[in-house]
Coordinates of C-alpha atoms and ligand atoms in Angstrom, one line a residue:
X20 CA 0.0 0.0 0.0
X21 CA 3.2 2.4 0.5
X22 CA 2.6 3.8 -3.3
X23 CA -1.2 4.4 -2.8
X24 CA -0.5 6.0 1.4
X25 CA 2.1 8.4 -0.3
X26 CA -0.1 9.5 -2.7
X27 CA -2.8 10.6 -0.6
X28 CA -4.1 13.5 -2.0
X29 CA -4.6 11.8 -5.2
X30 CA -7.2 9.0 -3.4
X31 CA -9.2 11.8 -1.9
X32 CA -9.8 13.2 -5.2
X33 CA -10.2 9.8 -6.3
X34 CA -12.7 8.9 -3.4
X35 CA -14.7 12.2 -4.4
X36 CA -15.5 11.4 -7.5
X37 CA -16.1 7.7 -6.5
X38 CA -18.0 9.3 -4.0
X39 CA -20.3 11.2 -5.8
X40 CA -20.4 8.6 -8.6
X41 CA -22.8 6.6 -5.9
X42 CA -25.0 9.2 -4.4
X43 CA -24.9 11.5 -1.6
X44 CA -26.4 9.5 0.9
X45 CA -24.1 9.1 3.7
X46 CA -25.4 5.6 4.9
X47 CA -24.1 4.2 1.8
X48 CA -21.5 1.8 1.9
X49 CA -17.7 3.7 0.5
X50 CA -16.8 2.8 -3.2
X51 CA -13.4 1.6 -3.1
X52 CA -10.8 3.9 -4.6
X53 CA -10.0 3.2 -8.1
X54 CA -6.0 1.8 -8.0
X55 CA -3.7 4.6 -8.6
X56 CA -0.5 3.6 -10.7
X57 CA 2.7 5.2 -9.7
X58 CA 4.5 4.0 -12.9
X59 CA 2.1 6.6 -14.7
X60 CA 2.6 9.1 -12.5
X61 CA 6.4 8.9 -12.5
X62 CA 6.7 8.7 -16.0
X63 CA 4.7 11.0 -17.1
X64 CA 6.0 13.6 -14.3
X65 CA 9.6 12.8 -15.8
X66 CA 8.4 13.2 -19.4
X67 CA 6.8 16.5 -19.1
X68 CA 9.2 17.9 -17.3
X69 CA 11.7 16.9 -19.3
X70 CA 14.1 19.4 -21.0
X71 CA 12.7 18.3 -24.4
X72 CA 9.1 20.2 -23.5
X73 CA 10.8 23.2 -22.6
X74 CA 8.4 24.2 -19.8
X75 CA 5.9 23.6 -21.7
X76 CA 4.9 27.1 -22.8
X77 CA 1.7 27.5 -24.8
X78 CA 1.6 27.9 -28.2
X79 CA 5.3 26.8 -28.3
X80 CA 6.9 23.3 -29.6
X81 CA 6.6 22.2 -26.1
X82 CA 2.6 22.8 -26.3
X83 CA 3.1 20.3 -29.4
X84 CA 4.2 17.4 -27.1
X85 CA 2.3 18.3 -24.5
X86 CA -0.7 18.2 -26.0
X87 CA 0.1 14.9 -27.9
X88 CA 1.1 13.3 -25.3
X89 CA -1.6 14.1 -23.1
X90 CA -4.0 12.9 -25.9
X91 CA -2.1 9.5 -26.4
X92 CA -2.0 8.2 -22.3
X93 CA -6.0 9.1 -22.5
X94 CA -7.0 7.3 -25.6
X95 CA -4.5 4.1 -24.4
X96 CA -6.6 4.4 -20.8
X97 CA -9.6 3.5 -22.6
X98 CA -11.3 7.6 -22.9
X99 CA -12.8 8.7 -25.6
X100 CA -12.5 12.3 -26.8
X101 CA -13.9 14.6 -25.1
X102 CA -14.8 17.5 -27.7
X103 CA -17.6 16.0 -30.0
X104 CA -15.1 13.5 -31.4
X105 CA -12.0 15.6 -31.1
X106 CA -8.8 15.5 -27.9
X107 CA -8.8 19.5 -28.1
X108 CA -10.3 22.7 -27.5
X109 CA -8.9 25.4 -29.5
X110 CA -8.2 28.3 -27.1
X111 CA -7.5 31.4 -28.8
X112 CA -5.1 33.6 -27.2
X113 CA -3.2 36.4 -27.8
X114 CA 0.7 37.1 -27.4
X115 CA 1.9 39.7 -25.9
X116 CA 6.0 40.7 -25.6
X117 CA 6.5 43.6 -23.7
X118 CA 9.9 46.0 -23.7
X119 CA 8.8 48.5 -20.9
X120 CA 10.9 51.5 -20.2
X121 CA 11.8 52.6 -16.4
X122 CA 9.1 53.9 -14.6
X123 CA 9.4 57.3 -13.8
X124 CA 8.1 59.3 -10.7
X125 CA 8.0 62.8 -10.2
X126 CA 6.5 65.9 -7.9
X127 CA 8.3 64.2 -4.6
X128 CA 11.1 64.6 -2.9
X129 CA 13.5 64.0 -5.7
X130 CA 13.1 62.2 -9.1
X131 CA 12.8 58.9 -8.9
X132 CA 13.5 55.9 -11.0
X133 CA 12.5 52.7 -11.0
X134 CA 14.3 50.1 -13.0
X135 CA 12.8 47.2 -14.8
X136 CA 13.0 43.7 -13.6
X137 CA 14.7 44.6 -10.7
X138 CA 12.6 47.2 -9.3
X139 CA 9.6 46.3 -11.1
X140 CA 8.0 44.3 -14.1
X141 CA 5.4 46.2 -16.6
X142 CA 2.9 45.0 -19.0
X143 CA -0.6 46.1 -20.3
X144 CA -3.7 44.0 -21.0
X145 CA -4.3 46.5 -24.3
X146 CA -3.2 44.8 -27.1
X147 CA -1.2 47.8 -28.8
X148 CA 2.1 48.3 -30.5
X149 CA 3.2 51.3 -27.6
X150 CA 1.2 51.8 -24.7
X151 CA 2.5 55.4 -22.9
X152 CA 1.4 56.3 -19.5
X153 CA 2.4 60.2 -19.1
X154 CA 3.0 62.0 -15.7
X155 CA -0.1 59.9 -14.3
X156 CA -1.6 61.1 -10.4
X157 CA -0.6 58.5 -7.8
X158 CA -2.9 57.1 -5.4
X159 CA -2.0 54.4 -2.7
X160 CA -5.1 52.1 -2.5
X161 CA -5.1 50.0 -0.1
X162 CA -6.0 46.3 -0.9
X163 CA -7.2 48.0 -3.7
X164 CA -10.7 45.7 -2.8
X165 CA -14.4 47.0 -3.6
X166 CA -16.5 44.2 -1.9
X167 CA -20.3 45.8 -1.1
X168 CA -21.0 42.2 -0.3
X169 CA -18.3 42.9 3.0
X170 CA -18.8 46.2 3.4
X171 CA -15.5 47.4 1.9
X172 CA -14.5 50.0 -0.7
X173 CA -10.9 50.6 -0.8
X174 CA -12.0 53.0 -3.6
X175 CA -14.7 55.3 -1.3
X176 CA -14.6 58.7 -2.0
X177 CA -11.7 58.7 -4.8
X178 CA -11.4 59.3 -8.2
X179 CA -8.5 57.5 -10.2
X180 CA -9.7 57.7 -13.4
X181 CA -6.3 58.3 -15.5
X182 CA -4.2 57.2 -12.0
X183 CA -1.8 54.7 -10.9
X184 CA -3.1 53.1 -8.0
X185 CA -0.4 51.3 -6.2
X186 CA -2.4 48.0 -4.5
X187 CA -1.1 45.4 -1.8
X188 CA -1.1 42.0 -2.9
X189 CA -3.6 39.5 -0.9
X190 CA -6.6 40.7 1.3
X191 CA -6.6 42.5 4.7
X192 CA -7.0 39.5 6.7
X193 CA -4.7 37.1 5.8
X194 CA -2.5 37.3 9.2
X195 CA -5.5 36.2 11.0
X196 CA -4.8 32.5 12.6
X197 CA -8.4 31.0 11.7
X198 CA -10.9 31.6 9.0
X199 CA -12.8 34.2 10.6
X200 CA -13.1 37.7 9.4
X201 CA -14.6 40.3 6.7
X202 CA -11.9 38.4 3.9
X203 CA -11.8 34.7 5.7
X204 CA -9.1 35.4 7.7
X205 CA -5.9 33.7 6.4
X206 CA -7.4 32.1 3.6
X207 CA -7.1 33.7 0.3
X208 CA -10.4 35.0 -1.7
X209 CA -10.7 35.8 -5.1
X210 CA -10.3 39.9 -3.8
X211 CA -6.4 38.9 -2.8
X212 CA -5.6 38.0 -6.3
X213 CA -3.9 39.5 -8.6
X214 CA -6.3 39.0 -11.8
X215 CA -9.2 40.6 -9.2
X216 CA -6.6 43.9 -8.3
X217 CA -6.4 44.1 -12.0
X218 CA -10.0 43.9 -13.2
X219 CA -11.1 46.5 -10.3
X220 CA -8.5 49.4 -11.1
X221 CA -9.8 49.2 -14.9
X222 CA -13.6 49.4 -13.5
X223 CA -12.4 52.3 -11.7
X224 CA -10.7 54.0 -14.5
X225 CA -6.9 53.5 -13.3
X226 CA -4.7 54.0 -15.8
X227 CA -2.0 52.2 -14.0
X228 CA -2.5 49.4 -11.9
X229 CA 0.7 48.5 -9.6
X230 CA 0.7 45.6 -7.3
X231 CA 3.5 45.7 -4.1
X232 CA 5.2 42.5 -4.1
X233 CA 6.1 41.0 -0.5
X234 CA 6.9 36.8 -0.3
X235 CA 4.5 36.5 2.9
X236 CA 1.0 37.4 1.3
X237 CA 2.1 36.3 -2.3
X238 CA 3.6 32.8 -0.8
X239 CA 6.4 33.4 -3.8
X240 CA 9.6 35.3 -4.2
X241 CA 10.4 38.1 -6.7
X242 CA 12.4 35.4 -9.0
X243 CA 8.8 34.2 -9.6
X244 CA 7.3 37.5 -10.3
X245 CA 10.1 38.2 -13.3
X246 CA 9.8 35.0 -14.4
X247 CA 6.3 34.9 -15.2
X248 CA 5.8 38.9 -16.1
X249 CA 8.5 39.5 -18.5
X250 CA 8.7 37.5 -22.4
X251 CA 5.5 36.6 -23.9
X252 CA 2.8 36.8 -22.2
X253 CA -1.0 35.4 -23.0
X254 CA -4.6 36.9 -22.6
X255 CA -7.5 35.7 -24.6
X256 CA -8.0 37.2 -28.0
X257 CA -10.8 39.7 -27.8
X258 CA -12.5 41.7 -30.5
X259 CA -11.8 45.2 -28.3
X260 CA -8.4 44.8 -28.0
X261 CA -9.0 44.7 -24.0
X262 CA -9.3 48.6 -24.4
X263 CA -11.3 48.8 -21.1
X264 CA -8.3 47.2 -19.1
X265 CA -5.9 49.6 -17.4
X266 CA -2.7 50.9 -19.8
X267 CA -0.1 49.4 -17.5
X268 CA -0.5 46.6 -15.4
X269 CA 2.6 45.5 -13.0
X270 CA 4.3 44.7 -9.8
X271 CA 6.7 47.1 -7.6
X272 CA 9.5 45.4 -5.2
X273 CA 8.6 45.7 -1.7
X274 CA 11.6 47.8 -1.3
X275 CA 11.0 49.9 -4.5
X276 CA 7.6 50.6 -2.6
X277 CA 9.1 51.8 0.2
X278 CA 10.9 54.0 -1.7
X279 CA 8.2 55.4 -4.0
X280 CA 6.2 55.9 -0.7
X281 CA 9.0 57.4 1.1
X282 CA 9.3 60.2 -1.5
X283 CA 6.3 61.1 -1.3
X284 CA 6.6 61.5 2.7
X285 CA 4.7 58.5 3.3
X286 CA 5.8 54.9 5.2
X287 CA 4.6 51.4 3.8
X288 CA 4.7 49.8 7.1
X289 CA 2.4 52.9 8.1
X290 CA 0.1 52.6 5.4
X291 CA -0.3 48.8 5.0
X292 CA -1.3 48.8 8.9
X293 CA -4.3 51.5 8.0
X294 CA -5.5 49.1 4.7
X295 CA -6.2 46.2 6.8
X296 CA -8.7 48.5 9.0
X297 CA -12.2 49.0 8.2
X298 CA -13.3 52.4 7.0
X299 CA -9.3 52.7 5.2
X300 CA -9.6 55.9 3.2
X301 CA -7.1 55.8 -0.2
X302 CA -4.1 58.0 0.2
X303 CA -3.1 60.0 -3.3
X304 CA 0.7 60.8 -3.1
X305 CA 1.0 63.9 -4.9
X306 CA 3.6 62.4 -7.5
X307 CA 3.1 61.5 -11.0
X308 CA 4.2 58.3 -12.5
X309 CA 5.3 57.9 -16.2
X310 CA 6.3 54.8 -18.2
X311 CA 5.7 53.4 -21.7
X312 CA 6.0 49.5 -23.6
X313 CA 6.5 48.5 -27.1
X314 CA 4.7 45.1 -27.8
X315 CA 5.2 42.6 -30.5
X316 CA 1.7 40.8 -31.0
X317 CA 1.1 37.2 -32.3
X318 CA -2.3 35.7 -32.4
X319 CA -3.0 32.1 -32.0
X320 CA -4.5 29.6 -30.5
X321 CA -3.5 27.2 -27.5
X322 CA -5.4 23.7 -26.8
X323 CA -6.9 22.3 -23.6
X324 CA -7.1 18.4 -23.8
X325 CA -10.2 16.4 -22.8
X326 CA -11.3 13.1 -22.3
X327 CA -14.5 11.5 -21.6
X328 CA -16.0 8.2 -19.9
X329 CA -19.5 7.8 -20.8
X330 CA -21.5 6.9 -17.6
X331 CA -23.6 3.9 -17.6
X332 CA -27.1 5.2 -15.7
X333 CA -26.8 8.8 -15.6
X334 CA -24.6 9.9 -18.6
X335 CA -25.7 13.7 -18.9
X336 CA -24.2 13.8 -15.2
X337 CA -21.0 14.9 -15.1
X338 CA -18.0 15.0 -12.9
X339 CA -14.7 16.8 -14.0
X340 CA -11.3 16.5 -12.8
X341 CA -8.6 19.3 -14.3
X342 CA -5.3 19.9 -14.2
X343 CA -3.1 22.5 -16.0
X344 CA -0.9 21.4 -18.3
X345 CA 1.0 24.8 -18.9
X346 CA 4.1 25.8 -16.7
X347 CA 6.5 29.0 -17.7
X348 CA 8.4 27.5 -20.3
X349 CA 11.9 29.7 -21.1
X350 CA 12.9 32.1 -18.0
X351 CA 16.0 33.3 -16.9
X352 CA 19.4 31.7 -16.9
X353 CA 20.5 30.3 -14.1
X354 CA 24.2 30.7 -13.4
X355 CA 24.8 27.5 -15.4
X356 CA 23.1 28.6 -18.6
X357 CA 20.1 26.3 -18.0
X358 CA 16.7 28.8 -18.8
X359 CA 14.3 26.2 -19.1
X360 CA 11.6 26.4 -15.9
X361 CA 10.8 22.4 -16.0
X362 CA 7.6 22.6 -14.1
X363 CA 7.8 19.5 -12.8
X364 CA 5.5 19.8 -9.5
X365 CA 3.6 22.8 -10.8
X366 CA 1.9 20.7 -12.9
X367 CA 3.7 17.9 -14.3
X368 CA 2.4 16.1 -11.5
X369 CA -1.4 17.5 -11.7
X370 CA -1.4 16.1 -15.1
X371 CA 0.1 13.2 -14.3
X372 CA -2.5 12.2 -11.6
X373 CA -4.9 13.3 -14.3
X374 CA -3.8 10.9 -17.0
X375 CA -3.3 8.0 -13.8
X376 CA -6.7 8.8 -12.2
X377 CA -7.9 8.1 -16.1
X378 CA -6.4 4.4 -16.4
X379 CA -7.7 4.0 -13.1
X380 CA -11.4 5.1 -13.4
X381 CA -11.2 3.0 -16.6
X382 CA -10.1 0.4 -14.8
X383 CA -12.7 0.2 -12.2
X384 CA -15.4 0.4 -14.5
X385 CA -17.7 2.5 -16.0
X386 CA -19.0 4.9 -13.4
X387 CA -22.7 5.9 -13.1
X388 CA -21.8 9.5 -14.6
X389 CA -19.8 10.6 -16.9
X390 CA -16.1 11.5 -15.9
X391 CA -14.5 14.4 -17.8
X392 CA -10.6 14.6 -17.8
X393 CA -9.8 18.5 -18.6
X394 CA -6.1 19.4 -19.1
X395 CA -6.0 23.2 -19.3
X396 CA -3.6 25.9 -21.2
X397 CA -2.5 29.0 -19.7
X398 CA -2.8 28.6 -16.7
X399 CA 0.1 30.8 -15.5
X400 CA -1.3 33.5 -17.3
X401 CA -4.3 34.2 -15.7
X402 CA -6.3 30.6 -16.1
X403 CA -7.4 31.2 -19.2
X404 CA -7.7 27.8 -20.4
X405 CA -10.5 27.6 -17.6
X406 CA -11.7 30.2 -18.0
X407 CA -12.7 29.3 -22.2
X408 CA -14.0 25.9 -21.0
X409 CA -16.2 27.8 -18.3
X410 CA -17.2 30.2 -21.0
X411 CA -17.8 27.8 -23.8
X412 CA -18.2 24.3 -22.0
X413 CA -18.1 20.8 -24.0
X414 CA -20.9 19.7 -21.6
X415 CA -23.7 21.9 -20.0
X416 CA -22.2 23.3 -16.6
X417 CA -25.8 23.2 -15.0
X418 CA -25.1 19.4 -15.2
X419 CA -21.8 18.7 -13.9
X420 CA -22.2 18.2 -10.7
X421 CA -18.9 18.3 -9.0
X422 CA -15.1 19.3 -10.4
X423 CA -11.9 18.6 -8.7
X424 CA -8.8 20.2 -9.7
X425 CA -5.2 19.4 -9.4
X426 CA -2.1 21.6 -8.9
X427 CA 0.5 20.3 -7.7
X428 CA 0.3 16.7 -5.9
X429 CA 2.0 15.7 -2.5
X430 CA 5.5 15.2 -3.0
X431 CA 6.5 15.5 0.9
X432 CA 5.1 12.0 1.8
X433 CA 2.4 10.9 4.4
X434 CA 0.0 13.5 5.6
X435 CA -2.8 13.0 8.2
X436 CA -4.5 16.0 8.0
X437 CA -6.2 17.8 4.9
X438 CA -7.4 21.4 4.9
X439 CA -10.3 22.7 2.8
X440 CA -9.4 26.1 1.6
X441 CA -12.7 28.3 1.0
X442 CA -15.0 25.4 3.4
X443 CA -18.4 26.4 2.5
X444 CA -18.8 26.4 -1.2
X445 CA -19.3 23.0 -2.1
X446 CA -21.1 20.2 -0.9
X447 CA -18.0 17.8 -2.2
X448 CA -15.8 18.7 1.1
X449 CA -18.7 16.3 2.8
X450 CA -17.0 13.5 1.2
X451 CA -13.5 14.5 2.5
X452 CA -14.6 14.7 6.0
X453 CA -15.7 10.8 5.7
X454 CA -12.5 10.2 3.9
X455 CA -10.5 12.0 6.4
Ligands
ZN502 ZN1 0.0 25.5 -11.1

């Protein structure tokens, strides 16, 4: 049993679907977990992150094994294709490679410059040749959060249309031990991501959106930041262009904040203490900030991969498991010349566990609903794979009844515990309490 105990998240996920396969009543006897092979999961892990997939960038040649691959291990486990007789989704996106200049600040103490990459990464959503943001007001937002819902407006009583609004990354409660509290406490909601800071400057106008890096409430370094926000980046083709989206989007350095802030006579420490209290009133800064990109555009389209097994009794039911297969692809040297970024836990595995949970459903026989397999593109830039199957899904959302996702799968060993992140939302984490 050593290979199935290590690979405990894996049989949870399993168990749900298993689970939910038989019915929700809880006096029903447990299904047995379908068997989970660990040759699948460490070859496919090994393949995929494999120098010859070259992290496995979209729209690249390492989206061209990917994808094939992925396609081949789930029509040899027995699924059929998932997308009315074909293994993809097209997923049209558009590229994006952005050659920012240094962002300028005036009106403070003294000019200031801020240098790219190492103070600060720049890109815009707008899909334009040269985007120029010129001697733009700057206003420190808080959170930058506008939650009616929770009684929070970050933007109350201030106007930053044409702005830079300079936003801290997660929400205001995210020290708090438990779950309790306006933003649940230390868990993460959608408000303490970076897509949702994003979205929110543009409805208020910003022309500028910057977000404050700091390792604690982003849970990764700088090194990640710069990896993943300079070269090519991908949004989803759009007839507008994304006009409405803010001119610049980016992150600062915590210490380039500090800076910026300081020149303008104001303290980060200071000011992050009064955006985590209710009733925080923005702060403008009485500089101006100025910086402009050149952008080389490509447009094409990416693939998600999916897979189906037909249920036997309730086939118009369906459960979905997912997993990106996307990671960064070419990123910096390291000192020994290497600049691929392998990916191989974020997701090598995740798709690996979706290819082995394939065989193994298979395996164990046709299920009562339908399983859908679901290997997303894009993920690192922005979900937008998900985001196209949840805007133009294969099978009716109203009827799939319960999706599990994978990023990442345990590589530190045996685990007793399991924490639900977000409890609440779905009746699923019923079935990980009796499998706990
Ligand atoms: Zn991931």
């Amino acid at each position: 049993m050593r290979p199935l105990t290590r690979l405990s998240p894996i049989l949870a996920a399993a168990c749900l679907a298993a689970c939910a396969q038989t019915g929700s009543a809880p006096e029903r006897a447990a299904v047995a977990p379908p068997q989970i092979s660990q040759a699948t999961l460490t070859t496919v892990t090994q393949i995929l992150s494999s120098d010859a997939y070259e992290g496995r960038a979209p729209t690249t040649p390492g989206e061209e094994k990917t994808v094939r691959l992925i396609a081949d291990r789930f029509e040899k486990a027995g699924l059929q294709p998932g997308n009315n007789g074909s293994w993809h989704q097209n997923v049209p996106l558009v590229e994006t490679t952005a050659t920012p200049t240094a962002l300028r600040i005036t009106g403070g103490k003294a000019p200031l410059t801020l240098n790219y990459r190492t103070d600060m990464v720049a890109n815009s959503y707008q899909v334009q040749p040269r985007v120029s943001l010129d001697n733009s007001d700057v206003v420190f937002v808080g959170y930058g959060i506008n939650a009616p819902e929770r009684g929070w407006n970050d933007y109350a009583g201030v106007d930053v249309r044409g702005k830079t609004v300079i936003i801290l990354v997660n929400d205001p409660d995210y020290e708090t031990q438990g779950l309790q509290g306006t933003f649940g406490g230390r868990a993460m909601t959608y408000y303490g991501r970076w897509t949702y800071k994003y979205e929110e400057a543009a409805r208020q106008g910003a022309a500028a959106a910057l977000i404050v890096h700091d390792e604690v409430p982003a849970a990764y370094p700088w090194g990640v930041v710069t990896s993943s926000w300079t070269g090519p980046q991908y949004n989803m083709d759009d007839p507008n262009n994304h006009m409405d989206q803010s001119k610049i989007i980016g992150w600062v350095t915590n210490d380039a904040a500090r800076r910026l802030l300081a020149n303008a006579g104001q303290d980060l420490g200071t000011l992050t203490a009064a955006a985590k209290r209710p009733g925080f009133k923005a702060v403008p800064l009485g500089t101006r900030a100025s910086v402009s990109l050149t952008q080389k555009i490509k447009r094409q389209a990416s693939r998600n991969v999916i897979g189906i097994l037909p249920g036997t009794t309730r086939p118009n039911e369906y459960v979905i498991y997912t997993a990106h297969w996307d990671h960064l692809g070419r990123c910096d040297p390291d000192p020994d010349g290497d600049d691929i970024c392998n990916g191989a836990l974020d997701n090598a595995t995740g798709t690996a566990g979706l290819i082995a949970l394939a065989e193994a459903h298979v395996r164990a026989g046709r299920p009562e609903r339908s399983i859908i397999f679901l290997a997303v593109t894009a993920e690192e830039s922005g979900l937008l794979g998900s985001r196209f199957y949840g805007e133009n899904p294969v099978y009716p959302l109203a009827q799939t009844v319960g999706g599990v996702n994978m990023d990442g799968l345990n590589i530190i060993g045996n685990t007793r515990d399991l924490v639900v992140v977000g409890p609440g939302k779905s009746e699923l984490e019923d079935y990980f309490k009796r499998a706990a």
